[in-house]
mmCIF file of C-alpha atoms in Angstrom:
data_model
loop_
_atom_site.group_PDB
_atom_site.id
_atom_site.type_symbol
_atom_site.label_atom_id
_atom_site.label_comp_id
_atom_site.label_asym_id
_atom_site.label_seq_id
_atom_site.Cartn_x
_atom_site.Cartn_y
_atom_site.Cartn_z
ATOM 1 C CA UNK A 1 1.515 -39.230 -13.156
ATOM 2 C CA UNK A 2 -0.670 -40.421 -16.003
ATOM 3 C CA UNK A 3 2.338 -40.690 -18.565
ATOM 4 C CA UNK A 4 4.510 -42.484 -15.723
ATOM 5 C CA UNK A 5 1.862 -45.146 -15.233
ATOM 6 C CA UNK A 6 1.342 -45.732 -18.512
ATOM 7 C CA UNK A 7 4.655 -45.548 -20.331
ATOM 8 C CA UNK A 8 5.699 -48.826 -19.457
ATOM 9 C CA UNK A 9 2.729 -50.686 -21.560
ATOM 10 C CA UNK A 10 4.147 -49.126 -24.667
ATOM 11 C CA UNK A 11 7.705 -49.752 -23.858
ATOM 12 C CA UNK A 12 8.371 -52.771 -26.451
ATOM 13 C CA UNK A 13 6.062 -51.109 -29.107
ATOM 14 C CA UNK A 14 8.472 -48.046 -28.780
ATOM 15 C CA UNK A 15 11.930 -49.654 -28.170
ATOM 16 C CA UNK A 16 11.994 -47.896 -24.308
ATOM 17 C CA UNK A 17 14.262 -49.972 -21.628
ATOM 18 C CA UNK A 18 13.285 -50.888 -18.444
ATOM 19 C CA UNK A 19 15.509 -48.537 -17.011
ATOM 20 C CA UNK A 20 14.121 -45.451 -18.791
ATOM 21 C CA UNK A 21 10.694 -46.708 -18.003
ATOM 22 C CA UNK A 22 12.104 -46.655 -14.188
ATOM 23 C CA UNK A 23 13.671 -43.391 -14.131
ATOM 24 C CA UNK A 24 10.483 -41.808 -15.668
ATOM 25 C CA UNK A 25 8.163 -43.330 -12.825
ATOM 26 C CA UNK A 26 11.357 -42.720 -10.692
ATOM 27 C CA UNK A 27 10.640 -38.763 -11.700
ATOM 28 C CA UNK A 28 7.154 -38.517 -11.602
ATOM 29 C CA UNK A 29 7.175 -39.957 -7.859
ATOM 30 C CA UNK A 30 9.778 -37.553 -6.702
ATOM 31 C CA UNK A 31 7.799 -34.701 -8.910
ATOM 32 C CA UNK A 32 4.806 -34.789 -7.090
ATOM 33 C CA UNK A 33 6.494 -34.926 -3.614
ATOM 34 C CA UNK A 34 7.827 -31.293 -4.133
ATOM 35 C CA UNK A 35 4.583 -29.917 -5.238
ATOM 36 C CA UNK A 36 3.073 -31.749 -2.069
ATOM 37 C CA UNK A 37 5.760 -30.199 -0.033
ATOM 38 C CA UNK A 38 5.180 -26.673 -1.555
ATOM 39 C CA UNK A 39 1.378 -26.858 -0.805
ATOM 40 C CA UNK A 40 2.418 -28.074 2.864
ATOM 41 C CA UNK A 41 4.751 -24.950 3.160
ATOM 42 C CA UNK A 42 2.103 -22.451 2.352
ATOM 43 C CA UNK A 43 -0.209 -24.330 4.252
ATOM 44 C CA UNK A 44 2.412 -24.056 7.380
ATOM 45 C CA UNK A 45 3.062 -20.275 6.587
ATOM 46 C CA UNK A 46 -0.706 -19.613 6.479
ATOM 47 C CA UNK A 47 -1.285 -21.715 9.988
ATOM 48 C CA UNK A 48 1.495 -19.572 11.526
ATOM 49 C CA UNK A 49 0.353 -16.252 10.234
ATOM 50 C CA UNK A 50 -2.616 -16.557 11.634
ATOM 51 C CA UNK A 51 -1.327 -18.102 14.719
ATOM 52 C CA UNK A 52 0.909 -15.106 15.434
ATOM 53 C CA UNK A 53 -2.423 -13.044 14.559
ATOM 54 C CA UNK A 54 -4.360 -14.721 17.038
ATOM 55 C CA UNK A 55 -1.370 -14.012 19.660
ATOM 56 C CA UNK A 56 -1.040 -10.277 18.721
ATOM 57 C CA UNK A 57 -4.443 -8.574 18.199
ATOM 58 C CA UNK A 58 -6.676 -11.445 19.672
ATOM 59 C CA UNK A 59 -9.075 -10.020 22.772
ATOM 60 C CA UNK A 60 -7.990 -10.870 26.039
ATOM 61 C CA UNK A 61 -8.661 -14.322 27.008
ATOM 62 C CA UNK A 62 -8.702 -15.873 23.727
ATOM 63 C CA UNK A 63 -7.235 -19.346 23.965
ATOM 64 C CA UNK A 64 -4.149 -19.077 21.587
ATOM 65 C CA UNK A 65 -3.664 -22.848 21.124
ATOM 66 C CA UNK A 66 -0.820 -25.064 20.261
ATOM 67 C CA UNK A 67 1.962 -24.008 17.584
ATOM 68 C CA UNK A 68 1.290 -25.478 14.262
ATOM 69 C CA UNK A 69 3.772 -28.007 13.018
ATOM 70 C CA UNK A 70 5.269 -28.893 9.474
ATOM 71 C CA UNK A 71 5.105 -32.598 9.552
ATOM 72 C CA UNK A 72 6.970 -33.619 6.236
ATOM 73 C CA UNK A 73 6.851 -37.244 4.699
ATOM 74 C CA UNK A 74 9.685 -39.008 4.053
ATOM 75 C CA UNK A 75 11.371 -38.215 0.334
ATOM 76 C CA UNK A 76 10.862 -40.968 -2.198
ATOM 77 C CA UNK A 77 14.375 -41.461 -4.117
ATOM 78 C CA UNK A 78 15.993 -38.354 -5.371
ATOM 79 C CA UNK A 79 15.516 -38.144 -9.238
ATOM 80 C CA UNK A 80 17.955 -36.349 -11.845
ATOM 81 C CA UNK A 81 17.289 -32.398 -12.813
ATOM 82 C CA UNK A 82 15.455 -31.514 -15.991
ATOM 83 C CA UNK A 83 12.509 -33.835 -15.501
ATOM 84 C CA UNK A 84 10.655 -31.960 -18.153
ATOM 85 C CA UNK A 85 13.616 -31.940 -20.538
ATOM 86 C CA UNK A 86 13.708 -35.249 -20.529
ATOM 87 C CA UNK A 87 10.399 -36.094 -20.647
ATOM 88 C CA UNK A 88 10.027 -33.883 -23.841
ATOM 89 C CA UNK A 89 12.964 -36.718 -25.420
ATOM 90 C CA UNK A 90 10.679 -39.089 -24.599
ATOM 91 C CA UNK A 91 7.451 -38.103 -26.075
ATOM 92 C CA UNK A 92 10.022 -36.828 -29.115
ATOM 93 C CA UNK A 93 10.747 -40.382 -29.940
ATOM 94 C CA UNK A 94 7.097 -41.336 -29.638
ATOM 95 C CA UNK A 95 5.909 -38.899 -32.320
ATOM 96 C CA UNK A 96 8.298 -38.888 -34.299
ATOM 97 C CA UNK A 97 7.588 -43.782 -34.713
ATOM 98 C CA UNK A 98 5.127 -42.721 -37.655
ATOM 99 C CA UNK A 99 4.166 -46.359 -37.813
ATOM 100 C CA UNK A 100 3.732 -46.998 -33.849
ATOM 101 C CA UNK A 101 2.089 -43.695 -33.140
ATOM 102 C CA UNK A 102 -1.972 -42.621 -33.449
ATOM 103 C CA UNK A 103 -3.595 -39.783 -31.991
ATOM 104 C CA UNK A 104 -5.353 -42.498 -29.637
ATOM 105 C CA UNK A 105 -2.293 -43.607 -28.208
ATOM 106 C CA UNK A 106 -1.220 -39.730 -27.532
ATOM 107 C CA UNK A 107 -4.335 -38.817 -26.018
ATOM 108 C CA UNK A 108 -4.074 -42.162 -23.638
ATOM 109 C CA UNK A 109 -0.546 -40.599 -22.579
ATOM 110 C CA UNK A 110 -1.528 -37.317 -22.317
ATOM 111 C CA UNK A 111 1.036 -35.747 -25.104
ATOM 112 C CA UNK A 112 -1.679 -34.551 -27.851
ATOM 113 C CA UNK A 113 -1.554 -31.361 -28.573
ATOM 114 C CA UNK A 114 2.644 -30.878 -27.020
ATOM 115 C CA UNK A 115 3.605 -29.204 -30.377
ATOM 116 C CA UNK A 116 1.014 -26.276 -30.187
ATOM 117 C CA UNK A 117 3.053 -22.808 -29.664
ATOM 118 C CA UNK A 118 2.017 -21.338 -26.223
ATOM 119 C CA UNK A 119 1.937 -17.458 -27.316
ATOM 120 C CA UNK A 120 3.175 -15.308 -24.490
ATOM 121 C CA UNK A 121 3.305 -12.171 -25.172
ATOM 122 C CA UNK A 122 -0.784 -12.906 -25.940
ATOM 123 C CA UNK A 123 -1.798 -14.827 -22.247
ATOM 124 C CA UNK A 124 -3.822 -13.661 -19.922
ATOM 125 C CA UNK A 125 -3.655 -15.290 -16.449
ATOM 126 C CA UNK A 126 -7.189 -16.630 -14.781
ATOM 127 C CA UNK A 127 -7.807 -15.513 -11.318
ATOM 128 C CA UNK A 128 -10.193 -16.212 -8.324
ATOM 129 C CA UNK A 129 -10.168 -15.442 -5.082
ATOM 130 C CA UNK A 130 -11.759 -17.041 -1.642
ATOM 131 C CA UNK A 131 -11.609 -16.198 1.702
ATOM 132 C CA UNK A 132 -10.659 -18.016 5.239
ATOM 133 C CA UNK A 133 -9.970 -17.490 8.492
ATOM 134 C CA UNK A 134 -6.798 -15.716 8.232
ATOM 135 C CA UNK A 135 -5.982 -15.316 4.735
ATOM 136 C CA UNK A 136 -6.875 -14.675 1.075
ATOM 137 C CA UNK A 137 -6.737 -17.514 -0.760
ATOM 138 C CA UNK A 138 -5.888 -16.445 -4.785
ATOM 139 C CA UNK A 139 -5.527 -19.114 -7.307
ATOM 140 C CA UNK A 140 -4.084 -18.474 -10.919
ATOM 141 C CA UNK A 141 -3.105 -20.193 -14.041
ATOM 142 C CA UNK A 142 0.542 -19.199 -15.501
ATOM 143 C CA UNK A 143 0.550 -22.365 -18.268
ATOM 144 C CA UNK A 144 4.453 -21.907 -19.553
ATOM 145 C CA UNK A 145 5.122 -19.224 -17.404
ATOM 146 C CA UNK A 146 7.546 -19.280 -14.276
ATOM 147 C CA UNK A 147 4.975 -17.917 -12.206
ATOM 148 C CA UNK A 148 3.127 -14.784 -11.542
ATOM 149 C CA UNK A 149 3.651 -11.383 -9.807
ATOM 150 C CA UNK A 150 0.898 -10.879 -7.454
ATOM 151 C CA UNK A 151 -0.882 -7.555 -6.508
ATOM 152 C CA UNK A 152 -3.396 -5.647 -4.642
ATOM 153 C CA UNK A 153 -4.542 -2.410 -4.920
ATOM 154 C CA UNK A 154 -4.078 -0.738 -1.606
ATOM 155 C CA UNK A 155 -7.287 -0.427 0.997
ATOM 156 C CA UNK A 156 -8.472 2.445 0.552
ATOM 157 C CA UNK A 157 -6.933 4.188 -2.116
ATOM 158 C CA UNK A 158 -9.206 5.926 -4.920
ATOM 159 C CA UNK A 159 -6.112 5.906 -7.714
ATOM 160 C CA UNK A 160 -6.949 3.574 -9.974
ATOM 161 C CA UNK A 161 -3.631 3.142 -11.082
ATOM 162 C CA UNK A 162 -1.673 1.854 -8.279
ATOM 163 C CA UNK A 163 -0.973 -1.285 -7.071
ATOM 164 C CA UNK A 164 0.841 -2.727 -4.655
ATOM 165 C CA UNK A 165 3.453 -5.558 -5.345
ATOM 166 C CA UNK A 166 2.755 -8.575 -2.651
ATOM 167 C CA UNK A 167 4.956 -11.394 -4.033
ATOM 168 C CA UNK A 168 5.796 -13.376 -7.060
ATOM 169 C CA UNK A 169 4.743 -16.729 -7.006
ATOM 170 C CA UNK A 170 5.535 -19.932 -8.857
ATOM 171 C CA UNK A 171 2.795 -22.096 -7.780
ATOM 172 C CA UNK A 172 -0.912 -21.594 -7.796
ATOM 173 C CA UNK A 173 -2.229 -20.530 -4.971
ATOM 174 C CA UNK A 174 -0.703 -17.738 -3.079
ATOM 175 C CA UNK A 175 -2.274 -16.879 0.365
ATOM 176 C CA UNK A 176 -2.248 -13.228 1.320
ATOM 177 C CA UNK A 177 -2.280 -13.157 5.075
ATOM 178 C CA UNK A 178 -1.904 -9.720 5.861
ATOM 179 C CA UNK A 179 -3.868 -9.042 9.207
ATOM 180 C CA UNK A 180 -6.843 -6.048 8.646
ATOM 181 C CA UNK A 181 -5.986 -2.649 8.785
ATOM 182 C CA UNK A 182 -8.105 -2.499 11.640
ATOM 183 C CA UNK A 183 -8.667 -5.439 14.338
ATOM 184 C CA UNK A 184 -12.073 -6.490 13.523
ATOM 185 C CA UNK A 185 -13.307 -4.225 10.384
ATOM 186 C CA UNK A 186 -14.083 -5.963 7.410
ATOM 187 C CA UNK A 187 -12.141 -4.575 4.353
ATOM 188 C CA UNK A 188 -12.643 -4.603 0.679
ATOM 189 C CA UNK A 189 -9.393 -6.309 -1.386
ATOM 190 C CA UNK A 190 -8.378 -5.751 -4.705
ATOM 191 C CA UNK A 191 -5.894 -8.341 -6.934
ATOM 192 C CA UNK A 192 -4.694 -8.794 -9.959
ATOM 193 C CA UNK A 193 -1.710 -10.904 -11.169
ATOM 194 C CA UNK A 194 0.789 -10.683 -14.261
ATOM 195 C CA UNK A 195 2.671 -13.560 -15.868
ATOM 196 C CA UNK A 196 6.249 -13.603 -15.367
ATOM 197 C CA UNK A 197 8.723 -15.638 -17.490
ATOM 198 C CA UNK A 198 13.062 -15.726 -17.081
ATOM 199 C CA UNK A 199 12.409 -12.573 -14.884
ATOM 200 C CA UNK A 200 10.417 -10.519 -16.658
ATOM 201 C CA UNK A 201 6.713 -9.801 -16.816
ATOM 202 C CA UNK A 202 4.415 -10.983 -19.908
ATOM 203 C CA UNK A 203 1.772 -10.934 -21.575
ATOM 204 C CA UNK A 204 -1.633 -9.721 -20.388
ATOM 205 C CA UNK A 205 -2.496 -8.330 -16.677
ATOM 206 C CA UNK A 206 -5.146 -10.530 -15.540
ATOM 207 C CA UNK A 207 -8.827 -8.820 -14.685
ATOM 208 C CA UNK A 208 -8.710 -7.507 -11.055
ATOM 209 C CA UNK A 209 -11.187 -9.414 -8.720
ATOM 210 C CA UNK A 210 -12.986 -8.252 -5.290
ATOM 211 C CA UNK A 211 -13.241 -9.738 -1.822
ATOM 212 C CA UNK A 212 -14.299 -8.751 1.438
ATOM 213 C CA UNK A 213 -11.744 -9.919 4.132
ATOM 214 C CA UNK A 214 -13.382 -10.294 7.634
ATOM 215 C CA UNK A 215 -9.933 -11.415 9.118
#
C-alpha cells in the first residue's frame, strides 16, 4: 500500500508510465481485498464453530441466537497474477537508475533492504497464542515461506514427542476451535508451528507455547 501510493511521485524521475503507475495501485487495491476477505473467512468459520458449539453442548435453555453471516464487500477491479513478480521488475529498475536512486528514496518506498538473502533452512517461526470465547487464537510469522504447519500436542498426553497435525496455514492467524474435551473443563493446550515452503517443511520448529482454554 505504501509503494502503490507513492510510486507515482517518482514516476518521471524513473521513466514509469501512467499506466504502470495504474496497474500497480490497480494491484495493491485488489491485494489487500483478498487478505481482507481471508481474515473475514476465518472470522466466519470461527463465528460458526462456535455457533454450532453453542447449539450442541450448550445447557438447556441457552438462547442460541441468530446464524452468523459472511457479508463480503464488493471486489475492486480484478488485477493480473504475479503481483509480486512484477512488483520485484519494478523496484529492479529503480535500483538498478544509479543516478536517480538513494537509500532515502528506498526507504520512503519501502524496498531497502529487498536484496538481503532470506536463509531458510536457518528460520525459526514466532508464535503467540490468545484465547476467546470459542477458539485459540495463534499468530505466526512465516516471512518467505508459503505458510506454516500448525500443531498441538494432544491433551493429556505425557510423550513429549508427539504432536498432533491441526492444519497448514498460509496466513497468520489460524484459530483452533476445537470444542473441550469435556463440556465445561478448562484444558491446558500445547502448539508449535513449522515453516513450510513448495510443500515441504523448513527450517526451524518454532518454541511450543501454553494456554489454558476455558471454551
Amino acid at each position: 500500500n505504501n509503494f502503490a501510493s507513492k510510486i507515482g511521485s517518482y514516476a518521471t524521475l524513473f521513466g514509469f508510465t501512467p499506466a504502470e503507475v495504474a496497474l500497480i495501485v490497480k494491484m495493491a487495491a485488489f491485494y489487500a481485498y483478498i487478505i481482507g476477505f481471508i481474515e473475514q473467512v476465518k472470522t466466519f468459520s470461527n463465528n460458526l464453530v462456535s455457533f454450532k458449539n453453542i447449539l450442541s453442548i450448550a445447557p438447556n435453555g441457552t438462547t442460541l441466537g441468530p446464524i452468523p453471516v459472511l457479508t463480503v464487500a464488493a471486489a475492486p477491479a480484478i488485477c493480473p497474477a504475479g503481483i509480486f513478480t512484477y512488483i520485484s521488475g519494478i523496484v529492479g529498475r529503480i535500483k538498478s537508475n544509479t543516478t536517480a536512486y538513494t537509500d532515502a528514496i528506498g526507504k520512503d518506498l519501502g524496498i531497502v533492504g529487498d536484496d538481503v538473502e532470506f536463509k531458510m533452512a536457518e528460520f525459526k517461526p514466532e508464535i503467540s497464542a490468545t484465547t476467546q470465547t470459542g477458539s485459540v487464537v495463534i499468530k505466526f510469522t512465516k516471512k518467505d515461506l508459503d505458510g506454516v504447519n500448525v500443531y498441538s500436542h494432544p491433551v493429556g498426553s505425557t510423550d513429549i514427542n508427539v504432536w498432533e497435525f491441526l492444519a497448514l496455514d498460509n496466513h497468520s492467524p489460524y484459530h483452533d476451535t476445537r470444542p473441550l474435551a469435556v463440556a465445561g473443563q478448562p484444558e491446558k493446550r500445547q502448539y508449535r508451528v513449522h515453516g513450510v515452503y513448495d510443500g515441504v517443511e523448513t527450517g526451524l520448529v518454532s518454541d511450543t507455547i501454553e494456554v489454558v482454554f476455558e471454551g
